[in-house]
Amino acid sequence: MQFDVAIVGAGLVGQAIAAALIQGADDIRVALIDPSTPAPAGECSGVNDYDLRVSALTAQSQAFLTDIGAWDLIPHQVLSGYTRMHVWDAEGTGSVTFNATDLHVPALGHIVENRQTLTALNQLTESARSIERLQTAVQSFDNPDADGWVPVTLADGNALETRLLIGADGALSNVRQMAGMTTREWDYGHHAIVATVRTEQSVAQTAWQRFRPEGPLAFLPLHSDDHLASIVWSTLPEEADKVLAMSDEDFCAALTDAFEGKLGKVTEVSRRQRFPLRQRHASQYYEAGVVVAGDAAHTIHPLAGQGVNLGFKDAQVLSEEIVRAMDKGLSPGSDAVLARYQRRRQADNLATMAAMEGFKRLFASDQPLVRLIRNEGMRLFDKMMPVKQHVVMKAMGLQ
């Protein structure tokens, strides 16, 4: 089997790369390698029916998904557009509010269950003749041969050759590790608890976030019911142990208290899941004939919901560079092509990661002077409309 591109990982980023490639190049041959079986999104009638993993998709991500044909395949009724964002400091009175009306846009972004986006991307890739789905894993691969083909051995005993092997296989990427790409990483010292909850008061199309010394707590609106929210509760491991051991009733009470009762009482909670938070960045995004994207290249704190948006930016840029190379008769796995991708994405990823690390450290400090400065800073920033507009437009990917 010979392919122009072989993508390892059929998650959001891997599928997006595949869909973008077939949109940009008519004769490209793509292998999509993943041992898992795609699960279609189901109906939602109770808190336990929702995907625990959701993404706050920016306008730029929406535009990219629209261009590759995926956005229109996501049912309109499952898109939770939020028109307002309110963040505040738990250790003071500082707060900042962003409104879509101030920017003359219909929404600041959309909260979408990951499975809904993935189902839409699946529809595109499964119906494409030039994409072959291989339900297996990569066992090993070697350096490109004299003709530029990367030999890949699969776990099912088969083998293939590809001009370019893309690792989109998550934070613990086997492709990255097998290629010998080093990472710079450290533990945030936080665990994130995710769940779906029902609140006494309306979430009101607002993304809410309270910055606690132990970590940020976010309530994100969900579709179909304005009293449902997806929570991301970032906290210390010992607090995570404590609240996860609670009964549903006690968990709801603890969550209500941690959120200052901003939406009244939390009355119902789904099953809960936790995962440790770690910042990770590949020092180099490519080796000979191999490249990484999305979480395989970088992971960041979820406090601003930028992880998947950075992944979609990677997908867009990498697919553009591959299509451009093939239009010029170049191999998509050549160093010149992959170096362009790295130059276009690495600085933006690093800047976003640095900003998230700065926010985390700023709000984790309990020093009185730091608390005073950040609260006064938040109040001042909230009044500086041109600066607020610039910041939120940048976050939305519109600048």
Tab-separated table of C-alpha atoms in Angstrom:
chain	number	residue	atom	x	y	z
A	1	MET	CA	0.000	0.000	0.000
A	2	GLN	CA	1.345	3.404	-0.971
A	3	PHE	CA	-0.073	6.739	0.186
A	4	ASP	CA	0.888	10.361	-0.193
A	5	VAL	CA	-0.015	10.964	3.471
A	6	ALA	CA	-0.686	8.574	6.341
A	7	ILE	CA	-2.363	10.095	9.408
A	8	VAL	CA	-2.108	8.286	12.726
A	9	GLY	CA	-5.031	9.187	14.963
A	10	ALA	CA	-8.658	9.660	13.923
A	11	GLY	CA	-9.525	12.248	16.553
A	12	LEU	CA	-10.573	15.833	15.891
A	13	VAL	CA	-7.225	17.007	14.510
A	14	GLY	CA	-6.393	13.881	12.512
A	15	GLN	CA	-9.800	13.796	10.865
A	16	ALA	CA	-9.672	17.544	10.185
A	17	ILE	CA	-6.316	17.172	8.408
A	18	ALA	CA	-7.687	14.339	6.262
A	19	ALA	CA	-10.839	16.298	5.380
A	20	ALA	CA	-8.829	19.423	4.529
A	21	LEU	CA	-6.443	17.466	2.304
A	22	ILE	CA	-9.178	15.957	0.156
A	23	GLN	CA	-10.774	19.399	-0.182
A	24	GLY	CA	-7.506	20.907	-1.405
A	25	ALA	CA	-6.090	18.161	-3.628
A	26	ASP	CA	-8.110	15.995	-6.017
A	27	ASP	CA	-5.656	13.156	-6.515
A	28	ILE	CA	-4.160	12.806	-3.031
A	29	ARG	CA	-4.067	9.356	-1.410
A	30	VAL	CA	-4.607	9.394	2.347
A	31	ALA	CA	-4.505	6.625	4.952
A	32	LEU	CA	-6.260	7.270	8.267
A	33	ILE	CA	-4.899	4.860	10.869
A	34	ASP	CA	-6.681	4.320	14.181
A	35	PRO	CA	-7.676	1.106	15.993
A	36	SER	CA	-10.836	2.595	17.509
A	37	THR	CA	-14.312	2.379	16.019
A	38	PRO	CA	-16.112	5.713	15.425
A	39	ALA	CA	-19.139	6.071	17.707
A	40	PRO	CA	-21.990	8.229	16.362
A	41	ALA	CA	-23.367	11.026	18.516
A	42	GLY	CA	-26.643	10.126	20.206
A	43	GLU	CA	-29.686	11.945	21.496
A	44	CYS	CA	-29.460	13.912	24.742
A	45	SER	CA	-32.295	13.859	27.264
A	46	GLY	CA	-30.481	13.807	30.619
A	47	VAL	CA	-27.194	14.928	32.158
A	48	ASN	CA	-25.578	11.530	31.569
A	49	ASP	CA	-26.286	11.619	27.822
A	50	TYR	CA	-23.799	14.402	27.065
A	51	ASP	CA	-20.172	13.968	26.102
A	52	LEU	CA	-18.016	14.954	29.072
A	53	ARG	CA	-15.489	16.514	26.699
A	54	VAL	CA	-16.624	19.717	25.030
A	55	SER	CA	-14.733	22.419	23.144
A	56	ALA	CA	-15.180	26.177	22.983
A	57	LEU	CA	-14.745	26.610	19.236
A	58	THR	CA	-13.648	30.052	18.067
A	59	ALA	CA	-14.820	31.886	14.967
A	60	GLN	CA	-11.571	30.874	13.262
A	61	SER	CA	-12.180	27.196	14.013
A	62	GLN	CA	-15.753	27.578	12.780
A	63	ALA	CA	-14.499	29.111	9.523
A	64	PHE	CA	-12.011	26.259	9.031
A	65	LEU	CA	-14.638	23.592	9.705
A	66	THR	CA	-16.988	25.393	7.316
A	67	ASP	CA	-14.349	25.443	4.570
A	68	ILE	CA	-13.765	21.694	4.798
A	69	GLY	CA	-17.497	20.945	4.887
A	70	ALA	CA	-17.816	19.780	8.505
A	71	TRP	CA	-19.602	22.679	10.218
A	72	ASP	CA	-22.809	22.292	8.225
A	73	LEU	CA	-22.905	18.594	9.177
A	74	ILE	CA	-23.101	19.427	12.886
A	75	PRO	CA	-26.826	19.630	13.755
A	76	HIS	CA	-27.789	23.222	14.456
A	77	GLN	CA	-29.619	22.258	17.639
A	78	VAL	CA	-26.432	20.930	19.279
A	79	LEU	CA	-24.449	24.152	18.777
A	80	SER	CA	-24.347	26.242	21.944
A	81	GLY	CA	-23.438	29.748	20.879
A	82	TYR	CA	-22.402	31.932	23.784
A	83	THR	CA	-22.844	35.679	23.547
A	84	ARG	CA	-21.239	36.629	26.838
A	85	MET	CA	-18.203	35.674	28.898
A	86	HIS	CA	-17.828	36.617	32.542
A	87	VAL	CA	-14.678	35.931	34.579
A	88	TRP	CA	-13.920	37.013	38.121
A	89	ASP	CA	-11.357	36.661	40.872
A	90	ALA	CA	-12.380	34.526	43.836
A	91	GLU	CA	-9.951	36.467	46.055
A	92	GLY	CA	-11.319	39.940	45.411
A	93	THR	CA	-13.857	41.977	43.501
A	94	GLY	CA	-12.171	42.219	40.109
A	95	SER	CA	-14.106	40.925	37.114
A	96	VAL	CA	-14.203	41.208	33.330
A	97	THR	CA	-17.195	40.758	31.027
A	98	PHE	CA	-17.077	40.327	27.261
A	99	ASN	CA	-20.210	40.771	25.135
A	100	ALA	CA	-20.772	39.795	21.517
A	101	THR	CA	-22.810	42.971	21.007
A	102	ASP	CA	-19.739	45.088	21.775
A	103	LEU	CA	-17.945	43.390	18.884
A	104	HIS	CA	-20.947	43.399	16.542
A	105	VAL	CA	-20.735	39.620	16.126
A	106	PRO	CA	-23.544	37.072	16.677
A	107	ALA	CA	-21.537	35.002	19.184
A	108	LEU	CA	-18.158	34.907	20.902
A	109	GLY	CA	-17.880	31.215	20.070
A	110	HIS	CA	-19.708	27.900	20.299
A	111	ILE	CA	-19.583	25.192	22.927
A	112	VAL	CA	-19.790	21.879	21.076
A	113	GLU	CA	-19.525	18.325	22.364
A	114	ASN	CA	-16.400	16.747	20.914
A	115	ARG	CA	-18.391	13.734	19.699
A	116	GLN	CA	-20.659	15.993	17.616
A	117	THR	CA	-17.712	17.574	15.814
A	118	LEU	CA	-16.066	14.185	15.410
A	119	THR	CA	-19.239	12.653	13.961
A	120	ALA	CA	-19.368	15.413	11.333
A	121	LEU	CA	-15.716	14.878	10.411
A	122	ASN	CA	-16.307	11.115	10.257
A	123	GLN	CA	-19.031	11.644	7.686
A	124	LEU	CA	-16.569	13.500	5.467
A	125	THR	CA	-13.689	11.062	5.733
A	126	GLU	CA	-15.737	7.852	5.507
A	127	SER	CA	-17.416	8.994	2.288
A	128	ALA	CA	-14.178	10.097	0.597
A	129	ARG	CA	-12.840	7.665	-1.993
A	130	SER	CA	-9.287	8.929	-1.613
A	131	ILE	CA	-9.175	8.176	2.139
A	132	GLU	CA	-8.601	4.612	3.290
A	133	ARG	CA	-9.479	3.846	6.914
A	134	LEU	CA	-7.150	1.325	8.530
A	135	GLN	CA	-8.486	0.065	11.855
A	136	THR	CA	-5.157	-0.818	13.398
A	137	ALA	CA	-2.165	0.858	15.049
A	138	VAL	CA	1.349	1.705	13.897
A	139	GLN	CA	3.892	-0.747	15.268
A	140	SER	CA	7.013	0.852	13.833
A	141	PHE	CA	8.373	2.953	10.993
A	142	ASP	CA	11.768	3.683	9.506
A	143	ASN	CA	13.569	6.603	7.875
A	144	PRO	CA	12.579	7.471	4.286
A	145	ASP	CA	14.210	5.331	1.630
A	146	ALA	CA	16.154	6.696	-1.331
A	147	ASP	CA	12.902	7.558	-3.127
A	148	GLY	CA	11.406	9.357	-0.127
A	149	TRP	CA	8.994	6.631	1.008
A	150	VAL	CA	8.573	6.085	4.750
A	151	PRO	CA	8.072	2.337	5.441
A	152	VAL	CA	5.434	1.734	8.134
A	153	THR	CA	4.674	-1.568	9.851
A	154	LEU	CA	1.160	-1.963	11.229
A	155	ALA	CA	0.053	-3.884	14.303
A	156	ASP	CA	-2.158	-6.192	12.198
A	157	GLY	CA	0.875	-7.468	10.310
A	158	ASN	CA	0.381	-5.374	7.184
A	159	ALA	CA	2.742	-2.672	5.947
A	160	LEU	CA	2.474	0.529	3.945
A	161	GLU	CA	4.648	3.247	2.473
A	162	THR	CA	3.930	6.928	2.674
A	163	ARG	CA	5.525	10.187	1.590
A	164	LEU	CA	4.548	11.735	4.932
A	165	LEU	CA	3.561	10.208	8.271
A	166	ILE	CA	1.499	12.548	10.475
A	167	GLY	CA	1.210	11.955	14.215
A	168	ALA	CA	-2.161	13.266	15.405
A	169	ASP	CA	-2.402	10.609	18.078
A	170	GLY	CA	-2.757	12.697	21.202
A	171	ALA	CA	-0.666	13.973	24.080
A	172	LEU	CA	1.141	10.659	24.605
A	173	SER	CA	1.792	10.322	20.868
A	174	ASN	CA	3.508	7.071	19.903
A	175	VAL	CA	4.535	8.632	16.601
A	176	ARG	CA	6.322	11.465	18.395
A	177	GLN	CA	8.074	9.050	20.724
A	178	MET	CA	9.079	6.600	17.993
A	179	ALA	CA	10.439	9.494	15.910
A	180	GLY	CA	12.612	10.543	18.849
A	181	MET	CA	11.133	14.042	19.106
A	182	THR	CA	11.938	15.552	22.487
A	183	THR	CA	9.457	17.592	24.511
A	184	ARG	CA	9.661	20.288	27.143
A	185	GLU	CA	6.995	19.627	29.723
A	186	TRP	CA	5.959	20.116	33.306
A	187	ASP	CA	3.073	19.207	35.538
A	188	TYR	CA	0.644	22.028	36.297
A	189	GLY	CA	-0.103	20.458	39.667
A	190	HIS	CA	-3.793	20.513	38.744
A	191	HIS	CA	-6.341	17.843	37.930
A	192	ALA	CA	-9.396	18.730	35.849
A	193	ILE	CA	-12.789	17.326	36.789
A	194	VAL	CA	-15.343	17.335	33.985
A	195	ALA	CA	-19.065	16.678	34.243
A	196	THR	CA	-22.464	17.864	33.055
A	197	VAL	CA	-24.602	19.633	35.643
A	198	ARG	CA	-28.031	21.177	35.993
A	199	THR	CA	-28.253	24.597	37.618
A	200	GLU	CA	-31.080	26.313	39.450
A	201	GLN	CA	-30.704	29.493	37.400
A	202	SER	CA	-30.241	29.904	33.653
A	203	VAL	CA	-26.712	29.727	32.277
A	204	ALA	CA	-27.935	32.492	29.934
A	205	GLN	CA	-25.689	31.793	26.902
A	206	THR	CA	-22.725	32.800	29.036
A	207	ALA	CA	-19.342	31.183	29.560
A	208	TRP	CA	-18.624	31.628	33.268
A	209	GLN	CA	-15.232	31.262	34.926
A	210	ARG	CA	-14.169	31.819	38.515
A	211	PHE	CA	-10.438	32.019	39.193
A	212	ARG	CA	-9.781	30.269	42.493
A	213	PRO	CA	-6.314	29.974	44.104
A	214	GLU	CA	-6.646	26.196	43.678
A	215	GLY	CA	-7.425	26.554	39.965
A	216	PRO	CA	-10.102	27.967	37.624
A	217	LEU	CA	-13.680	26.681	37.589
A	218	ALA	CA	-15.699	27.072	34.379
A	219	PHE	CA	-19.401	26.609	33.616
A	220	LEU	CA	-20.082	26.379	29.876
A	221	PRO	CA	-23.575	26.484	28.330
A	222	LEU	CA	-24.969	23.391	26.644
A	223	HIS	CA	-27.553	23.190	23.903
A	224	SER	CA	-31.257	22.407	24.273
A	225	ASP	CA	-31.579	23.455	27.911
A	226	ASP	CA	-30.349	26.752	29.359
A	227	HIS	CA	-30.100	25.179	32.820
A	228	LEU	CA	-27.463	22.660	31.683
A	229	ALA	CA	-23.737	23.353	31.780
A	230	SER	CA	-20.526	21.503	31.141
A	231	ILE	CA	-18.050	22.125	33.958
A	232	VAL	CA	-14.261	22.071	33.968
A	233	TRP	CA	-13.145	22.183	37.587
A	234	SER	CA	-9.357	22.573	37.757
A	235	THR	CA	-8.068	21.959	41.227
A	236	LEU	CA	-5.327	20.458	43.358
A	237	PRO	CA	-5.045	16.642	43.254
A	238	GLU	CA	-5.968	16.318	46.933
A	239	GLU	CA	-9.147	18.368	46.458
A	240	ALA	CA	-9.978	16.326	43.367
A	241	ASP	CA	-9.671	13.136	45.419
A	242	LYS	CA	-12.013	14.569	48.021
A	243	VAL	CA	-14.799	15.820	45.755
A	244	LEU	CA	-14.761	12.760	43.499
A	245	ALA	CA	-15.345	10.560	46.527
A	246	MET	CA	-18.496	12.522	47.425
A	247	SER	CA	-22.051	11.455	46.777
A	248	ASP	CA	-23.870	13.298	43.977
A	249	GLU	CA	-25.718	15.410	46.546
A	250	ASP	CA	-22.537	16.418	48.375
A	251	PHE	CA	-20.713	17.054	45.094
A	252	CYS	CA	-23.486	19.411	43.950
A	253	ALA	CA	-23.287	21.275	47.263
A	254	ALA	CA	-19.480	21.555	47.074
A	255	LEU	CA	-19.666	22.740	43.465
A	256	THR	CA	-22.310	25.332	44.325
A	257	ASP	CA	-20.046	26.662	47.082
A	258	ALA	CA	-16.928	26.661	44.870
A	259	PHE	CA	-18.847	28.690	42.281
A	260	GLU	CA	-20.222	31.128	44.882
A	261	GLY	CA	-23.784	30.140	43.985
A	262	LYS	CA	-23.496	32.303	40.874
A	263	LEU	CA	-26.148	30.213	39.099
A	264	GLY	CA	-28.059	29.247	42.214
A	265	LYS	CA	-27.785	25.685	43.427
A	266	VAL	CA	-26.332	22.886	41.320
A	267	THR	CA	-29.207	20.407	41.427
A	268	GLU	CA	-27.974	17.452	39.355
A	269	VAL	CA	-24.650	16.048	38.182
A	270	SER	CA	-23.654	13.389	35.642
A	271	ARG	CA	-20.899	10.827	36.021
A	272	ARG	CA	-17.589	12.567	36.664
A	273	GLN	CA	-14.186	12.146	35.102
A	274	ARG	CA	-10.773	13.532	35.978
A	275	PHE	CA	-7.500	13.919	34.141
A	276	PRO	CA	-4.144	15.411	35.171
A	277	LEU	CA	-3.074	18.648	33.516
A	278	ARG	CA	0.377	18.913	32.004
A	279	GLN	CA	1.976	21.436	29.688
A	280	ARG	CA	3.902	19.816	26.879
A	281	HIS	CA	5.582	21.158	23.765
A	282	ALA	CA	7.630	19.331	21.149
A	283	SER	CA	10.990	21.020	20.609
A	284	GLN	CA	10.777	20.090	16.931
A	285	TYR	CA	7.536	19.403	15.063
A	286	TYR	CA	9.100	17.197	12.396
A	287	GLU	CA	11.798	14.703	11.549
A	288	ALA	CA	12.570	13.122	8.178
A	289	GLY	CA	9.196	12.265	6.635
A	290	VAL	CA	7.348	12.562	9.976
A	291	VAL	CA	5.417	15.466	11.518
A	292	VAL	CA	3.179	15.979	14.581
A	293	ALA	CA	0.123	18.176	15.087
A	294	GLY	CA	-2.459	18.998	17.756
A	295	ASP	CA	-1.950	17.468	21.196
A	296	ALA	CA	0.876	15.346	19.804
A	297	ALA	CA	2.818	18.614	19.372
A	298	HIS	CA	1.538	20.650	22.352
A	299	THR	CA	-0.839	20.535	25.304
A	300	ILE	CA	-1.874	23.482	27.465
A	301	HIS	CA	-4.020	24.290	30.486
A	302	PRO	CA	-7.746	24.308	29.563
A	303	LEU	CA	-8.455	27.584	31.404
A	304	ALA	CA	-9.123	29.483	28.163
A	305	GLY	CA	-10.342	26.560	26.067
A	306	GLN	CA	-7.676	27.075	23.415
A	307	GLY	CA	-6.331	23.515	23.088
A	308	VAL	CA	-8.521	22.214	20.270
A	309	ASN	CA	-8.462	25.599	18.518
A	310	LEU	CA	-4.673	25.450	18.365
A	311	GLY	CA	-5.040	21.918	16.990
A	312	PHE	CA	-7.381	23.082	14.231
A	313	LYS	CA	-4.908	25.854	13.356
A	314	ASP	CA	-2.220	23.168	13.035
A	315	ALA	CA	-4.540	21.118	10.821
A	316	GLN	CA	-5.308	24.076	8.575
A	317	VAL	CA	-1.692	25.170	8.128
A	318	LEU	CA	-0.277	21.665	7.689
A	319	SER	CA	-2.888	20.755	5.072
A	320	GLU	CA	-2.224	24.042	3.233
A	321	GLU	CA	1.503	23.320	3.094
A	322	ILE	CA	0.959	19.753	1.906
A	323	VAL	CA	-1.445	20.828	-0.845
A	324	ARG	CA	0.897	23.625	-1.932
A	325	ALA	CA	3.808	21.178	-2.118
A	326	MET	CA	1.888	18.652	-4.195
A	327	ASP	CA	0.676	21.359	-6.569
A	328	LYS	CA	4.358	22.162	-7.195
A	329	GLY	CA	5.300	18.532	-7.638
A	330	LEU	CA	7.161	18.371	-4.317
A	331	SER	CA	7.014	15.553	-1.800
A	332	PRO	CA	4.742	16.437	1.151
A	333	GLY	CA	7.346	14.905	3.448
A	334	SER	CA	10.247	17.087	2.355
A	335	ASP	CA	12.039	19.100	5.055
A	336	ALA	CA	11.289	22.375	3.254
A	337	VAL	CA	7.534	21.730	3.446
A	338	LEU	CA	7.565	20.648	7.089
A	339	ALA	CA	9.843	23.517	8.115
A	340	ARG	CA	7.317	25.997	6.692
A	341	TYR	CA	4.568	24.386	8.756
A	342	GLN	CA	6.694	24.598	11.887
A	343	ARG	CA	7.588	28.248	11.287
A	344	ARG	CA	3.932	29.176	10.799
A	345	ARG	CA	2.665	27.353	13.885
A	346	GLN	CA	5.368	27.116	16.520
A	347	ALA	CA	5.494	30.799	17.529
A	348	ASP	CA	1.705	31.063	17.882
A	349	ASN	CA	1.530	27.875	19.943
A	350	LEU	CA	4.352	29.030	22.220
A	351	ALA	CA	2.786	32.475	22.704
A	352	THR	CA	-0.569	30.966	23.674
A	353	MET	CA	1.093	28.516	26.038
A	354	ALA	CA	3.053	31.317	27.689
A	355	ALA	CA	-0.127	33.364	28.141
A	356	MET	CA	-1.950	30.438	29.761
A	357	GLU	CA	0.982	29.804	32.086
A	358	GLY	CA	1.021	33.492	33.012
A	359	PHE	CA	-2.708	33.489	33.849
A	360	LYS	CA	-2.352	30.346	35.937
A	361	ARG	CA	0.514	31.777	37.991
A	362	LEU	CA	-1.111	35.185	38.367
A	363	PHE	CA	-4.336	33.812	39.829
A	364	ALA	CA	-2.619	31.127	41.913
A	365	SER	CA	-0.732	33.722	43.961
A	366	ASP	CA	-2.137	34.529	47.394
A	367	GLN	CA	0.219	37.437	48.114
A	368	PRO	CA	-1.815	40.503	49.164
A	369	LEU	CA	0.008	42.879	46.799
A	370	VAL	CA	-0.464	40.546	43.825
A	371	ARG	CA	-4.180	40.154	44.665
A	372	LEU	CA	-4.586	43.922	44.854
A	373	ILE	CA	-2.809	44.539	41.543
A	374	ARG	CA	-4.680	41.850	39.605
A	375	ASN	CA	-8.088	42.962	40.930
A	376	GLU	CA	-7.389	46.596	40.114
A	377	GLY	CA	-6.028	45.481	36.759
A	378	MET	CA	-9.189	43.511	35.982
A	379	ARG	CA	-11.404	46.453	36.874
A	380	LEU	CA	-9.329	48.807	34.727
A	381	PHE	CA	-9.199	46.366	31.810
A	382	ASP	CA	-12.985	45.903	31.962
A	383	LYS	CA	-13.426	49.635	31.316
A	384	MET	CA	-10.963	49.801	28.390
A	385	MET	CA	-13.319	48.857	25.583
A	386	PRO	CA	-10.844	49.177	22.642
A	387	VAL	CA	-8.315	46.975	24.442
A	388	LYS	CA	-10.996	44.421	25.391
A	389	GLN	CA	-12.184	44.320	21.799
A	390	HIS	CA	-8.665	43.719	20.521
A	391	VAL	CA	-8.007	40.933	23.022
A	392	VAL	CA	-11.240	39.057	22.400
A	393	MET	CA	-10.987	39.434	18.610
A	394	LYS	CA	-7.480	37.974	18.832
A	395	ALA	CA	-8.784	35.094	20.958
A	396	MET	CA	-11.566	34.444	18.417
A	397	GLY	CA	-8.986	34.278	15.648
A	398	LEU	CA	-10.433	37.322	13.873
A	399	GLN	CA	-7.166	39.281	14.085
